[in-house]
C-alpha cells in the first residue's frame, strides 16, 4: 500500500492512511512499544481523527518493528498512583482509549507482531479483530508487576476465552504463542511475519467492500451484549441515526421548522 504519512506533530506514534485504511503505530521499540501517558493521548487523537475522516473505513493498530505490538504501561514512568506524564501528573488513560476503541463505529484491527503483553495484551483484545504473526507472544503480567485490569481486561477476556482460561492467563502470568492464542479464540488468524501487513490489509479490504452501516450496527450490537446501558446507548444511537434517514423522522423535523403540526398519517404501522 502507498501510505500517506500523517505522523507530523506526533512523538510516540506514527500515523498513516491509504485506500480507506488508517494505521496507528506505537513507535517506542526500545521499550517493546510500552505506552506512557503521551503515547496513549496521541493514539486517542489519531483514532479520533480516523473516526471523523469519512474516507477512512477501517483502523489498524500495530507496533513499530517486528518485535512487539505493545508491552503495556511503561513501568519506568509508573508513579505511585498511575503513569506519570511530563508534568508529573499520574494517569491510567489507557482505560479511556479502550472505551474509545470499542465505541469507534468503524472496525479496529490489531496487527500483532511479537509481544502483546500486559496492557498491550488488553489493547489487542479490545480491538474487533486480531491478526497475529507467527512470532506473536501473548500474556498478562499484572500480578507479577503489581497491577491488574479488572475491567475489559478481565471480563471481556472471559467472554473471548471462557472463565477457566481467563483465570489461568491472569493468575499464572504465563506467555502464550500465536498457535495457543488461536486455539483459545484470542486471535482471528496466524500468518508468517513477512505476510502480516499484506494479510491484514486484505482483511481490511474485505471489510471495506461491505456495507459500512451494517458493520457499524453489528459492532454496536455485539458491544451491547457486553456493555450494559452504555452498550445499549451505542446501539440505540444507530437506531436514531437510521430513523433520521427516514421520511417519517424527517416529517417531524420539517413540521417543527415550518411551524406546522406534523402529519404522520402517511406512515404505516407495520404488524
Ligand atoms: O495493568 C495495567 C493497567 C491496569 C489498569 C489500568 C491501566 C493500566 C495500564 C497499564 C497496565 C499494564 O500494562 S501492567 C503490565 C506492564 N507490562 C509488563 O509488565 C511487561 C514488562 N515487560 C516484559 O515483561 C518483557 O519486557 C517482555 C516479556 C515484554 C519481553 O521480554 P524480553 O524479550 O526479555 O525483553 P526485555 O529485555 O525485558 O525488554 C527490552 C527493553 O524494553 C528493556 O529495556 P532495558 O531495561 O534493557 O533498557 C525493558 O526494560 C524494556 N521494556 C519492556 N517492557 C517494558 C519496558 N520498559 C518499560 N515498561 C515496559 N512495560
XYZ file of C-alpha atoms and ligand atoms in Angstrom:
332
model
C 0.000 0.000 0.000
C 1.078 3.527 -0.724
C 0.743 5.004 2.769
C 0.442 8.766 3.211
C 2.278 9.965 6.306
C 0.304 11.981 8.864
C 2.838 11.470 11.680
C 3.898 15.094 11.875
C 3.183 16.533 15.320
C 3.230 13.108 16.986
C 6.165 11.970 19.101
C 5.332 8.428 20.230
C 3.257 7.159 17.317
C 3.258 7.030 13.540
C 0.019 7.705 11.717
C -0.634 6.737 8.109
C -3.593 6.429 5.757
C -4.119 4.649 2.448
C -7.153 3.475 0.485
C -9.680 3.892 3.301
C -7.390 2.367 5.930
C -5.821 4.327 8.810
C -2.789 2.800 10.539
C -1.713 3.852 14.032
C 1.738 2.542 15.020
C 3.171 2.731 18.528
C 6.730 3.892 17.926
C 8.721 3.117 21.080
C 10.598 -0.024 20.000
C 13.352 0.465 22.616
C 10.826 -0.476 25.319
C 8.916 -3.020 23.222
C 6.359 -0.288 22.471
C 5.339 0.208 26.098
C 2.989 3.171 26.380
C 3.386 6.270 28.525
C 0.550 8.794 29.006
C 1.682 10.781 25.939
C 1.598 7.636 23.766
C -1.985 6.966 24.806
C -3.017 10.606 24.266
C -1.568 10.504 20.766
C -3.296 7.195 19.987
C -6.559 8.768 21.152
C -6.008 11.803 18.950
C -5.201 9.717 15.864
C -8.118 7.358 16.485
C -10.432 10.354 16.813
C -9.116 11.711 13.511
C -9.644 8.340 11.818
C -13.182 8.114 13.200
C -14.071 11.567 11.863
C -12.418 11.072 8.467
C -15.229 9.889 6.190
C -12.660 8.439 3.782
C -11.486 6.013 6.481
C -13.440 2.781 6.931
C -11.076 0.602 8.978
C -8.320 1.318 11.503
C -5.212 -0.783 12.140
C -3.294 -0.662 15.424
C 0.267 -2.008 15.435
C 3.722 -1.607 16.951
C 6.898 -0.445 15.228
C 9.493 -3.107 14.377
C 8.718 -6.803 14.256
C 9.455 -7.486 17.933
C 6.480 -6.083 19.818
C 2.922 -4.926 19.367
C 2.901 -3.365 22.840
C 4.322 -4.358 26.229
C 1.768 -2.406 28.276
C 2.277 0.534 30.586
C 5.819 1.918 30.733
C 6.950 0.718 34.156
C 9.782 3.244 34.195
C 7.316 6.153 34.368
C 4.920 4.401 36.720
C 4.405 6.607 39.756
C 2.622 5.753 42.965
C -0.898 6.167 41.558
C -0.556 5.856 37.794
C 1.747 6.546 34.865
C 3.479 9.957 35.047
C 3.338 12.498 32.264
C 5.917 15.265 31.728
C 4.225 17.428 34.356
C 4.271 14.637 36.920
C 0.503 14.033 36.700
C -0.460 10.373 37.130
C -2.709 8.704 34.534
C -4.458 5.417 33.778
C -5.606 6.887 30.492
C -5.330 3.663 28.513
C -8.745 2.848 30.004
C -10.183 5.798 28.062
C -8.502 4.536 24.895
C -10.031 1.088 25.441
C -13.524 2.587 25.531
C -12.738 4.731 22.511
C -11.732 1.648 20.504
C -14.929 -0.149 21.478
C -17.212 2.773 20.707
C -15.498 3.620 17.418
C -18.159 2.799 14.791
C -15.503 1.548 12.372
C -13.742 -1.813 12.726
C -10.412 -1.629 14.568
C -7.885 -4.360 13.757
C -4.883 -5.270 15.916
C -1.925 -6.338 13.785
C 0.298 -8.171 16.251
C 3.954 -8.995 15.694
C 5.948 -10.032 18.753
C 4.889 -9.223 22.289
C 1.336 -8.246 23.205
C 1.808 -8.196 26.961
C 0.041 -6.630 29.960
C -1.899 -3.523 28.979
C -0.715 -4.204 25.414
C -2.452 -7.557 25.525
C -5.678 -5.929 26.696
C -5.434 -3.446 23.813
C -5.347 -6.186 21.187
C -8.238 -7.995 22.890
C -10.370 -4.852 22.784
C -9.821 -4.488 19.027
C -12.509 -6.028 16.818
C -10.113 -8.404 15.084
C -6.559 -9.579 15.746
C -4.227 -10.762 13.013
C -1.173 -12.348 14.638
C 2.243 -13.055 13.198
C 3.809 -16.434 13.961
C 6.250 -14.717 16.360
C 3.452 -13.184 18.459
C 3.566 -13.730 22.225
C 0.540 -13.060 24.394
C 0.046 -12.753 28.121
C -0.742 -10.720 31.205
C 1.848 -9.758 33.806
C -0.207 -7.691 36.237
C 0.018 -9.973 39.284
C 3.823 -10.111 38.752
C 4.402 -6.376 38.427
C 1.744 -5.176 40.861
C -1.117 -4.323 38.561
C -4.365 -5.722 37.188
C -7.034 -4.735 34.722
C -10.316 -5.881 36.211
C -12.341 -4.037 33.565
C -12.453 -5.187 29.960
C -9.087 -6.826 30.656
C -10.811 -9.388 32.857
C -14.462 -9.539 31.840
C -14.019 -9.176 28.101
C -11.165 -11.683 28.181
C -13.514 -14.175 29.818
C -16.029 -13.578 27.015
C -13.283 -14.370 24.489
C -11.622 -17.402 26.068
C -14.016 -18.532 28.818
C -13.713 -18.304 32.583
C -11.193 -21.107 33.180
C -8.694 -19.849 30.606
C -9.134 -16.215 31.680
C -8.317 -17.159 35.272
C -5.302 -19.167 34.088
C -3.996 -16.267 31.986
C -4.319 -13.761 34.839
C -3.409 -15.966 37.823
C -0.319 -17.683 36.330
C 1.003 -14.854 34.089
C 2.315 -17.302 31.502
C 3.196 -16.428 27.934
C 1.300 -18.000 25.028
C 2.399 -18.355 21.428
C 0.319 -17.497 18.385
C -0.953 -21.059 17.952
C -2.124 -21.200 21.619
C -3.835 -17.840 21.125
C -5.628 -19.056 18.007
C -6.797 -22.208 19.791
C -8.163 -20.102 22.663
C -10.059 -17.738 20.385
C -7.859 -14.782 21.354
C -6.921 -14.052 17.723
C -8.580 -14.485 14.325
C -5.693 -15.897 12.327
C -1.942 -16.511 12.402
C 0.304 -15.688 9.456
C 4.051 -15.604 8.744
C 5.606 -12.319 9.934
C 6.532 -11.324 6.348
C 2.877 -11.583 5.327
C 1.411 -9.829 8.374
C 0.654 -6.475 6.798
C -0.389 -7.956 3.462
C -2.951 -10.252 5.083
C -4.163 -7.526 7.456
C -4.730 -5.175 4.524
C -6.559 -7.975 2.696
C -8.910 -8.421 5.686
C -9.410 -4.647 5.804
C -10.226 -4.528 2.098
C -12.813 -7.270 2.545
C -14.499 -5.186 5.250
C -14.266 -2.008 3.139
C -16.214 -3.773 0.373
C -19.110 -4.432 2.765
C -21.856 -2.073 3.927
C -20.384 0.438 6.402
C -23.752 0.877 8.079
C -24.186 -2.871 8.522
C -20.696 -3.152 10.072
C -21.426 -0.178 12.308
C -24.702 -1.653 13.580
C -23.166 -5.097 14.058
C -20.270 -3.687 16.088
C -22.640 -1.819 18.380
C -24.914 -4.879 18.627
C -22.015 -7.120 19.629
C -20.849 -4.450 22.101
C -24.346 -4.109 23.558
C -24.269 -7.730 24.662
C -21.327 -6.949 26.964
C -21.569 -3.258 27.760
C -24.838 -2.811 29.643
C -26.536 0.583 29.366
C -23.509 2.131 27.615
C -23.727 -0.637 25.004
C -27.443 -0.088 24.546
C -26.822 3.631 24.163
C -24.454 2.922 21.272
C -26.843 0.504 19.611
C -29.774 2.873 20.081
C -27.730 5.764 18.693
C -27.593 3.851 15.432
C -31.352 3.313 15.548
C -31.752 7.085 15.926
C -29.373 7.696 13.035
C -31.380 5.323 10.827
C -34.647 6.960 11.933
C -33.251 10.381 10.970
C -32.672 8.942 7.495
C -36.370 8.092 7.049
C -39.132 10.345 5.688
C -41.095 9.643 8.845
C -38.312 11.035 11.027
C -37.789 13.964 8.686
C -41.521 14.856 8.741
C -41.170 15.635 12.462
C -38.216 17.931 11.863
C -39.829 19.622 8.839
C -43.060 20.272 10.723
C -41.154 21.932 13.560
C -39.032 24.068 11.262
C -42.097 25.030 9.163
C -44.100 25.816 12.327
C -46.959 23.402 11.492
C -48.383 20.237 13.043
C -46.596 17.069 11.948
C -48.571 14.768 9.645
C -47.514 11.182 10.248
C -50.701 9.792 8.652
C -48.954 8.512 5.527
C -46.621 6.309 7.518
C -47.980 2.824 8.042
C -47.987 0.830 11.244
C -46.244 -2.443 10.444
C -47.563 -5.571 12.166
O -2.166 -3.325 34.075
C -2.185 -2.107 33.528
C -3.266 -1.264 33.796
C -4.358 -1.652 34.587
C -5.394 -0.793 34.821
C -5.372 0.479 34.287
C -4.326 0.886 33.489
C -3.266 0.019 33.235
C -2.187 0.410 32.436
C -1.164 -0.455 32.177
C -1.139 -1.719 32.747
C -0.002 -2.609 32.446
O 0.410 -2.657 31.316
S 0.764 -3.524 33.695
C 1.859 -4.546 32.783
C 3.096 -3.794 32.310
N 3.907 -4.556 31.411
C 4.706 -5.554 31.781
O 4.763 -5.953 32.919
C 5.588 -6.154 30.716
C 7.035 -5.825 31.025
N 7.920 -6.384 30.021
C 8.257 -7.687 29.985
O 7.770 -8.499 30.740
C 9.302 -8.080 28.988
O 9.977 -6.911 28.555
C 8.730 -8.800 27.756
C 8.138 -10.140 28.167
C 7.636 -7.991 27.040
C 9.861 -9.004 26.747
O 10.954 -9.625 27.367
P 12.403 -9.588 26.661
O 12.302 -10.048 25.250
O 13.330 -10.332 27.580
O 12.808 -8.049 26.572
P 13.354 -7.099 27.741
O 14.832 -7.139 27.785
O 12.644 -7.357 29.017
O 12.857 -5.691 27.204
C 13.576 -4.884 26.274
C 13.626 -3.480 26.799
O 12.304 -2.984 26.867
C 14.190 -3.415 28.213
O 14.859 -2.190 28.282
P 16.177 -2.009 29.199
O 15.685 -2.107 30.614
O 17.085 -3.129 28.821
O 16.689 -0.656 28.851
C 12.943 -3.411 29.056
O 13.125 -2.814 30.309
C 12.016 -2.555 28.190
N 10.608 -2.804 28.482
C 9.868 -3.840 28.098
N 8.624 -3.723 28.560
C 8.571 -2.568 29.250
C 9.852 -1.984 29.202
N 10.104 -0.825 29.802
C 9.102 -0.212 30.455
N 7.861 -0.736 30.551
C 7.544 -1.903 29.964
N 6.298 -2.370 30.038
